PDB file of C-alpha atoms in Angstrom:
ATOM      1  CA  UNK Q   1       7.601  86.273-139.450  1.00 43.00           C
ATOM      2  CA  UNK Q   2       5.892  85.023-136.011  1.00 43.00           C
ATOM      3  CA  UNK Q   3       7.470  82.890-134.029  1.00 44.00           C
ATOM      4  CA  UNK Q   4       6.067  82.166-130.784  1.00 44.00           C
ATOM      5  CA  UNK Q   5       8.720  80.778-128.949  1.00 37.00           C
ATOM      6  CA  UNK Q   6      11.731  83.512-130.203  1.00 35.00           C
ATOM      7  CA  UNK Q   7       9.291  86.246-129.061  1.00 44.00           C
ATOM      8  CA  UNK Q   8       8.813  84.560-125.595  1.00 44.00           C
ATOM      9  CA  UNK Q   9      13.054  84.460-125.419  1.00 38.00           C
ATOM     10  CA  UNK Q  10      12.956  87.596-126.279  1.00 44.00           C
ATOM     11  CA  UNK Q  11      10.745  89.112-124.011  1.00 51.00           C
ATOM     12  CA  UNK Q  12      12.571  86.884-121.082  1.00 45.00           C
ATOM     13  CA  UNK Q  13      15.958  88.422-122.173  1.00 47.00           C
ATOM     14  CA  UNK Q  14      14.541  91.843-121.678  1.00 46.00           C
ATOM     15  CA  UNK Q  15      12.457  91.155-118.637  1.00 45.00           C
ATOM     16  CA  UNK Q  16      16.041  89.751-117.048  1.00 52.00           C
ATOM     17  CA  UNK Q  17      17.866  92.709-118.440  1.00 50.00           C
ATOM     18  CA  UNK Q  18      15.396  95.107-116.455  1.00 54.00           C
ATOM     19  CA  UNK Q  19      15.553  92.552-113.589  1.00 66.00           C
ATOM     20  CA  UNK Q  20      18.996  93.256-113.422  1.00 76.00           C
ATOM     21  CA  UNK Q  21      19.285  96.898-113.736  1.00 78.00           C
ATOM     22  CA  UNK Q  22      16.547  96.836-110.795  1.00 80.00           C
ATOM     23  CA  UNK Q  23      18.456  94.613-108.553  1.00 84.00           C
ATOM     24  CA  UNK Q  24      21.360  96.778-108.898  1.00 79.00           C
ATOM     25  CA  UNK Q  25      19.364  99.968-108.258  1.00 81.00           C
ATOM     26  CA  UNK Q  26      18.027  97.969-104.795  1.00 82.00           C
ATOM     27  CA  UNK Q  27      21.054  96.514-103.660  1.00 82.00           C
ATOM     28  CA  UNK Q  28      23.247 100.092-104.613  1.00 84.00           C
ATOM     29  CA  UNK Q  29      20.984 103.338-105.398  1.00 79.00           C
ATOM     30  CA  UNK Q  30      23.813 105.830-104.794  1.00 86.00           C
ATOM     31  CA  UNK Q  31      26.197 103.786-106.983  1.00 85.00           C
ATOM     32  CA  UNK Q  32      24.188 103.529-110.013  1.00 84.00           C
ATOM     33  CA  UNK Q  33      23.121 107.396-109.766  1.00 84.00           C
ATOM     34  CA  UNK Q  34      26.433 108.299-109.500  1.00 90.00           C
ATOM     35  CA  UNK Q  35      26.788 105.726-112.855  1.00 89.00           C
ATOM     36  CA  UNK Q  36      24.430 107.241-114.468  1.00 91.00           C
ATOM     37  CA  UNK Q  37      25.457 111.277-113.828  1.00 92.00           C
ATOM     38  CA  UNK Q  38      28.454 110.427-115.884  1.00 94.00           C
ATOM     39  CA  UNK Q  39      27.785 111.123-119.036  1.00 95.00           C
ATOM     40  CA  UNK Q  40      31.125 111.610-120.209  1.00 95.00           C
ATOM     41  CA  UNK Q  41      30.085 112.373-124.302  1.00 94.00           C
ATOM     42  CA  UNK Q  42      27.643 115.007-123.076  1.00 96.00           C
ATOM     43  CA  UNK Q  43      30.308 116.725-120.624  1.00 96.00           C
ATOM     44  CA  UNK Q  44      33.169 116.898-123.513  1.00 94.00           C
ATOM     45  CA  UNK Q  45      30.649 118.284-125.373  1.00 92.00           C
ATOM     46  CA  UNK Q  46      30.256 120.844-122.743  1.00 94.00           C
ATOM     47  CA  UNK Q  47      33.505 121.591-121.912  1.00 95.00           C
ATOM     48  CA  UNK Q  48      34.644 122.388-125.946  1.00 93.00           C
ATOM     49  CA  UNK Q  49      31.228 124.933-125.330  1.00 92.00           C
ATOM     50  CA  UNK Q  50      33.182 126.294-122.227  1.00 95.00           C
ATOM     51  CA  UNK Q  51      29.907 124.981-120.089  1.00 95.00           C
ATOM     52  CA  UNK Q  52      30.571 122.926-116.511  1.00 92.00           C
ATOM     53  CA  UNK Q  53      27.980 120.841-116.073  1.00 96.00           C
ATOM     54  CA  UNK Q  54      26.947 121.441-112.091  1.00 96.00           C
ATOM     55  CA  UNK Q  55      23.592 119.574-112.145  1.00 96.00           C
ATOM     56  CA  UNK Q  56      21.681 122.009-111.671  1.00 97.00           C
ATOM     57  CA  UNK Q  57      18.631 123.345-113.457  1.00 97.00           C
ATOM     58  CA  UNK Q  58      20.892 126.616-114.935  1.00 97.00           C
ATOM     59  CA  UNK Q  59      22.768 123.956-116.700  1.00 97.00           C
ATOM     60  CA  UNK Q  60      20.146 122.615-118.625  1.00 97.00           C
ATOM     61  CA  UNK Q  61      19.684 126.128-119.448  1.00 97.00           C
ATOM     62  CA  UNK Q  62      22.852 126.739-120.876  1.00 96.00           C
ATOM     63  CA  UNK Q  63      22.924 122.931-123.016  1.00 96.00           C
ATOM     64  CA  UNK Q  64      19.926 124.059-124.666  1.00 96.00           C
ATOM     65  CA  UNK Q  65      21.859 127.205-125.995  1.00 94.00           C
ATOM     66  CA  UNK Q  66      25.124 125.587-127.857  1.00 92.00           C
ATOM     67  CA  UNK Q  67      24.850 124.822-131.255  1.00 88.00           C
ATOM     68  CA  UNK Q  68      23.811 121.293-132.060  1.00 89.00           C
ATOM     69  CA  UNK Q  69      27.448 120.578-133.910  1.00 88.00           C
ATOM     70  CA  UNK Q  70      26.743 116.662-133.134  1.00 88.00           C
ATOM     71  CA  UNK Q  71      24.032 116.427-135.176  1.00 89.00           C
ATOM     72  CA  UNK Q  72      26.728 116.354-138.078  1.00 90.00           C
ATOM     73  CA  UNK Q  73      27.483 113.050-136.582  1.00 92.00           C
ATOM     74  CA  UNK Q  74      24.545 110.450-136.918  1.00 91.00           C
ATOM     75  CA  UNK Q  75      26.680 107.856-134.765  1.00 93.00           C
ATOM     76  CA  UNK Q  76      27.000 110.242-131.763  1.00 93.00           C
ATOM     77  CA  UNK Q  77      23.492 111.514-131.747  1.00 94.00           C
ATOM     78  CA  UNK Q  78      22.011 108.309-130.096  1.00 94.00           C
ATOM     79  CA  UNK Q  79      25.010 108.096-127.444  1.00 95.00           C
ATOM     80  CA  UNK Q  80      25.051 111.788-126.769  1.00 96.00           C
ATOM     81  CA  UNK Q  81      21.085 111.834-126.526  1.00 96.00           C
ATOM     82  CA  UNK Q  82      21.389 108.615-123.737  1.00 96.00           C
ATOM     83  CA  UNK Q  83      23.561 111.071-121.268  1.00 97.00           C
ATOM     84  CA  UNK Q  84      21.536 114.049-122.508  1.00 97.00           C
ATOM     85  CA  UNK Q  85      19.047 112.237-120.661  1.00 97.00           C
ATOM     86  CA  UNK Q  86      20.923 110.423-117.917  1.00 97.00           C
ATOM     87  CA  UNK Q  87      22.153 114.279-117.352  1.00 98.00           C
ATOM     88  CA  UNK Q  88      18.584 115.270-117.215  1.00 98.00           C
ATOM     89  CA  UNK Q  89      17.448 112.373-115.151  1.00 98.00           C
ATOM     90  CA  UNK Q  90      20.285 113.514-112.614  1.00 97.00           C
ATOM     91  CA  UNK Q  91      19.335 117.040-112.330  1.00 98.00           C
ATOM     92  CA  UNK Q  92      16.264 116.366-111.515  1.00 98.00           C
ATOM     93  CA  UNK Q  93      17.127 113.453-109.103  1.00 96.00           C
ATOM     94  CA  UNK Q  94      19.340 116.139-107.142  1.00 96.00           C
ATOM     95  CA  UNK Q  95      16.783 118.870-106.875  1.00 97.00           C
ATOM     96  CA  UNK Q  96      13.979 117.625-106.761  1.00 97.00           C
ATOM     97  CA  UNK Q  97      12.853 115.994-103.731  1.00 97.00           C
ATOM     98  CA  UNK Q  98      11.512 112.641-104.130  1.00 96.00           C
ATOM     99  CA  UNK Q  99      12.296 112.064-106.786  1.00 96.00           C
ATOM    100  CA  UNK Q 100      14.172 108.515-108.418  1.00 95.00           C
ATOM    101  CA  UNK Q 101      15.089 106.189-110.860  1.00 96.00           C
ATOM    102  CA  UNK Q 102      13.484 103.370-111.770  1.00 94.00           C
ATOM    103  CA  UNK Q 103      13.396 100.461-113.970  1.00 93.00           C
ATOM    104  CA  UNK Q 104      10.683  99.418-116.483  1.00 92.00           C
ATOM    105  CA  UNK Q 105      10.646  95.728-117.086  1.00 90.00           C
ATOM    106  CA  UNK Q 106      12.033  96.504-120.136  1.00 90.00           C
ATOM    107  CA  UNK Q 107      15.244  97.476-118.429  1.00 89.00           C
ATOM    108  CA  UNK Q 108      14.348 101.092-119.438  1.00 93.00           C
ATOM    109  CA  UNK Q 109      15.599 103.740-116.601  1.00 94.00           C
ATOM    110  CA  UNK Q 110      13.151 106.068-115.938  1.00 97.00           C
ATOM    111  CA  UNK Q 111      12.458 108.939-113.375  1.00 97.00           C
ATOM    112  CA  UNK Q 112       9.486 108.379-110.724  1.00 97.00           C
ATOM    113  CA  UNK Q 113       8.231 111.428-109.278  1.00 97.00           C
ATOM    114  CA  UNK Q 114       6.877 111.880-105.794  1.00 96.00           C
ATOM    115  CA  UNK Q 115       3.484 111.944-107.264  1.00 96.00           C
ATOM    116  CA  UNK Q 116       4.383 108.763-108.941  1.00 96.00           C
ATOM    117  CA  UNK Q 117       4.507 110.143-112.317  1.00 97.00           C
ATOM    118  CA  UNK Q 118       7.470 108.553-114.559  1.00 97.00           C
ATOM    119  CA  UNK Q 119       9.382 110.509-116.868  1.00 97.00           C
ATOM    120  CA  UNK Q 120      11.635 108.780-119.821  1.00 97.00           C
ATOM    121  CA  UNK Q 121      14.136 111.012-119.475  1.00 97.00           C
ATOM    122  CA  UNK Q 122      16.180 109.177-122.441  1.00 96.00           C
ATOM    123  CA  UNK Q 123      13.411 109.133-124.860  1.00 96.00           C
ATOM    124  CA  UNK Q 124      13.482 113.228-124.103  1.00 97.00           C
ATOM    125  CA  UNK Q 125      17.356 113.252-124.386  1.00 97.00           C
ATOM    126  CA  UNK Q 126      17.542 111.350-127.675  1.00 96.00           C
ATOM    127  CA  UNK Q 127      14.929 113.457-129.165  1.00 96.00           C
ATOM    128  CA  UNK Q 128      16.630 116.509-127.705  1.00 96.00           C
ATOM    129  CA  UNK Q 129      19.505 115.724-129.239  1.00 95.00           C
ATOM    130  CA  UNK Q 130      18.077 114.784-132.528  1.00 94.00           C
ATOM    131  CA  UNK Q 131      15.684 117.894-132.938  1.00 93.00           C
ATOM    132  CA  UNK Q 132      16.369 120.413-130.028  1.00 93.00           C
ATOM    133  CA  UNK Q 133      12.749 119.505-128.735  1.00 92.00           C
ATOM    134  CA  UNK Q 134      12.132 118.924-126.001  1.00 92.00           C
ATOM    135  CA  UNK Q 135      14.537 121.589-124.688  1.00 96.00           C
ATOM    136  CA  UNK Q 136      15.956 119.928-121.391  1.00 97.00           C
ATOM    137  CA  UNK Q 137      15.079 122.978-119.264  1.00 97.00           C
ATOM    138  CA  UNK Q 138      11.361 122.633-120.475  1.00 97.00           C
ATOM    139  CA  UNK Q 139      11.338 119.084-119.608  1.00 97.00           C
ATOM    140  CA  UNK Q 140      12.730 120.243-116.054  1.00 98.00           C
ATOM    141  CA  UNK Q 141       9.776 122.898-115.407  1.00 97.00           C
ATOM    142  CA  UNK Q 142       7.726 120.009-116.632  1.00 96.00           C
ATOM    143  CA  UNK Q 143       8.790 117.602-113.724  1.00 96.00           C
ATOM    144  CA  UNK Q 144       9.290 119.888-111.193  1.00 95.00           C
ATOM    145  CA  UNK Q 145       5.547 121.526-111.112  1.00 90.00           C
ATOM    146  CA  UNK Q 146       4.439 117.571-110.072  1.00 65.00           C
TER     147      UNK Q 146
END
Protein backbone atom coordinates (compact mmCIF):
# COMPACT_ATOMS: atom_id res chain seq x y z
CA UNK A 1 0.00 0.00 0.00
CA UNK A 2 1.33 3.72 -0.85
CA UNK A 3 0.92 6.19 1.31
CA UNK A 4 2.51 9.36 0.66
CA UNK A 5 2.53 11.01 3.76
CA UNK A 6 3.69 7.68 6.14
CA UNK A 7 6.61 7.32 3.67
CA UNK A 8 7.58 11.06 4.07
CA UNK A 9 7.44 10.32 8.25
CA UNK A 10 9.28 7.71 7.64
CA UNK A 11 11.99 8.91 5.75
CA UNK A 12 12.11 12.09 8.35
CA UNK A 13 12.44 9.55 11.27
CA UNK A 14 15.43 8.06 9.60
CA UNK A 15 16.95 11.20 8.24
CA UNK A 16 16.75 12.48 12.20
CA UNK A 17 18.04 9.16 13.37
CA UNK A 18 21.25 9.65 11.08
CA UNK A 19 21.14 13.36 12.08
CA UNK A 20 21.65 12.28 15.39
CA UNK A 21 24.21 9.66 15.20
CA UNK A 22 26.17 12.48 13.11
CA UNK A 23 25.84 15.13 15.66
CA UNK A 24 27.16 12.86 18.18
CA UNK A 25 30.08 11.74 16.00
CA UNK A 26 30.85 15.87 15.60
CA UNK A 27 30.34 16.96 18.93
CA UNK A 28 32.37 13.50 20.48
CA UNK A 29 34.43 11.35 17.75
CA UNK A 30 36.61 9.59 20.35
CA UNK A 31 33.54 8.74 22.47
CA UNK A 32 31.47 7.11 19.96
CA UNK A 33 34.63 5.07 18.53
CA UNK A 34 35.36 3.96 21.71
CA UNK A 35 31.21 3.04 21.69
CA UNK A 36 31.43 1.40 18.91
CA UNK A 37 34.88 -0.92 19.58
CA UNK A 38 32.78 -2.56 22.19
CA UNK A 39 31.31 -5.19 20.85
CA UNK A 40 30.79 -7.10 23.82
CA UNK A 41 28.77 -10.38 21.92
CA UNK A 42 31.67 -10.61 19.48
CA UNK A 43 34.46 -10.48 22.36
CA UNK A 44 32.61 -13.36 24.57
CA UNK A 45 32.57 -15.06 21.60
CA UNK A 46 36.24 -14.66 21.44
CA UNK A 47 37.21 -15.24 24.68
CA UNK A 48 35.17 -18.98 24.91
CA UNK A 49 37.65 -19.38 21.42
CA UNK A 50 40.61 -18.39 23.78
CA UNK A 51 41.12 -15.25 21.15
CA UNK A 52 41.83 -11.44 22.72
CA UNK A 53 40.63 -9.22 20.52
CA UNK A 54 43.70 -6.43 20.22
CA UNK A 55 42.37 -4.54 17.15
CA UNK A 56 44.61 -5.31 15.11
CA UNK A 57 44.61 -6.81 11.64
CA UNK A 58 46.06 -10.48 13.19
CA UNK A 59 42.81 -10.51 14.97
CA UNK A 60 40.66 -10.50 12.19
CA UNK A 61 42.83 -13.24 11.18
CA UNK A 62 42.24 -15.39 13.92
CA UNK A 63 37.95 -14.56 14.01
CA UNK A 64 37.87 -15.84 10.64
CA UNK A 65 39.34 -19.25 11.91
CA UNK A 66 36.77 -20.32 14.91
CA UNK A 67 34.01 -22.28 14.06
CA UNK A 68 30.84 -20.40 13.29
CA UNK A 69 28.95 -22.12 16.55
CA UNK A 70 26.49 -18.90 16.46
CA UNK A 71 25.10 -19.66 13.45
CA UNK A 72 23.07 -22.35 15.52
CA UNK A 73 21.48 -19.31 16.92
CA UNK A 74 19.40 -17.26 14.28
CA UNK A 75 18.72 -14.49 17.07
CA UNK A 76 22.46 -13.86 17.70
CA UNK A 77 23.59 -13.88 14.14
CA UNK A 78 22.26 -10.29 13.38
CA UNK A 79 23.69 -8.86 16.85
CA UNK A 80 26.94 -10.72 16.60
CA UNK A 81 27.29 -9.69 12.78
CA UNK A 82 26.62 -5.65 13.98
CA UNK A 83 30.00 -5.87 16.30
CA UNK A 84 31.56 -8.23 13.75
CA UNK A 85 31.47 -5.16 11.89
CA UNK A 86 31.77 -2.39 14.46
CA UNK A 87 35.03 -4.70 15.33
CA UNK A 88 36.02 -4.44 11.77
CA UNK A 89 35.19 -0.82 11.39
CA UNK A 90 37.58 -0.30 14.52
CA UNK A 91 40.49 -2.12 13.25
CA UNK A 92 40.63 -0.41 10.50
CA UNK A 93 39.92 3.03 12.14
CA UNK A 94 43.15 2.28 14.37
CA UNK A 95 45.51 1.31 11.62
CA UNK A 96 44.75 2.81 9.05
CA UNK A 97 45.50 6.33 8.73
CA UNK A 98 42.74 8.47 7.72
CA UNK A 99 40.55 6.70 8.04
CA UNK A 100 36.72 7.34 9.95
CA UNK A 101 33.33 6.81 10.63
CA UNK A 102 30.66 8.28 9.20
CA UNK A 103 27.02 8.53 9.01
CA UNK A 104 24.72 7.93 6.00
CA UNK A 105 21.51 9.84 6.26
CA UNK A 106 20.08 6.79 6.93
CA UNK A 107 21.79 6.72 10.28
CA UNK A 108 23.94 3.87 8.81
CA UNK A 109 27.74 4.01 10.28
CA UNK A 110 30.04 3.56 7.76
CA UNK A 111 33.91 3.78 7.26
CA UNK A 112 35.32 6.75 4.95
CA UNK A 113 38.63 6.16 3.66
CA UNK A 114 41.27 8.75 2.97
CA UNK A 115 40.51 8.37 -0.63
CA UNK A 116 36.97 8.96 0.28
CA UNK A 117 35.84 5.56 -0.41
CA UNK A 118 33.06 4.26 2.22
CA UNK A 119 32.99 0.88 3.41
CA UNK A 120 29.67 -0.70 5.22
CA UNK A 121 31.50 -2.42 7.47
CA UNK A 122 28.10 -3.90 9.09
CA UNK A 123 26.62 -5.04 5.93
CA UNK A 124 30.23 -7.10 5.69
CA UNK A 125 29.91 -8.19 9.40
CA UNK A 126 26.33 -9.45 9.16
CA UNK A 127 27.08 -11.31 6.08
CA UNK A 128 30.28 -12.55 7.68
CA UNK A 129 28.58 -13.82 10.27
CA UNK A 130 25.80 -15.34 8.35
CA UNK A 131 28.01 -17.09 5.58
CA UNK A 132 31.78 -16.69 6.54
CA UNK A 133 32.07 -14.36 3.36
CA UNK A 134 33.41 -11.83 3.36
CA UNK A 135 36.19 -13.09 5.66
CA UNK A 136 36.99 -9.91 7.87
CA UNK A 137 40.73 -10.08 7.09
CA UNK A 138 39.83 -9.94 3.27
CA UNK A 139 37.69 -7.03 3.81
CA UNK A 140 40.81 -5.45 5.73
CA UNK A 141 43.37 -6.01 2.68
CA UNK A 142 40.46 -4.62 0.77
CA UNK A 143 40.45 -1.18 2.65
CA UNK A 144 43.81 -0.87 3.37
CA UNK A 145 45.26 -1.02 -0.45
CA UNK A 146 42.96 2.51 -0.88
Amino acid sequence: MNIPFLANWLNRHETEQGAGLAAALADDPEGVVELFSECEMLRAQAWVAGLELDQTPASLEALDQLMPRWRRDPEAVPWLGNDAGFYLGTVIIRTIPGSAWQVWPNGQPVIRLESGRELNVVESGVSWAMTGSPELSQAYAEASEG
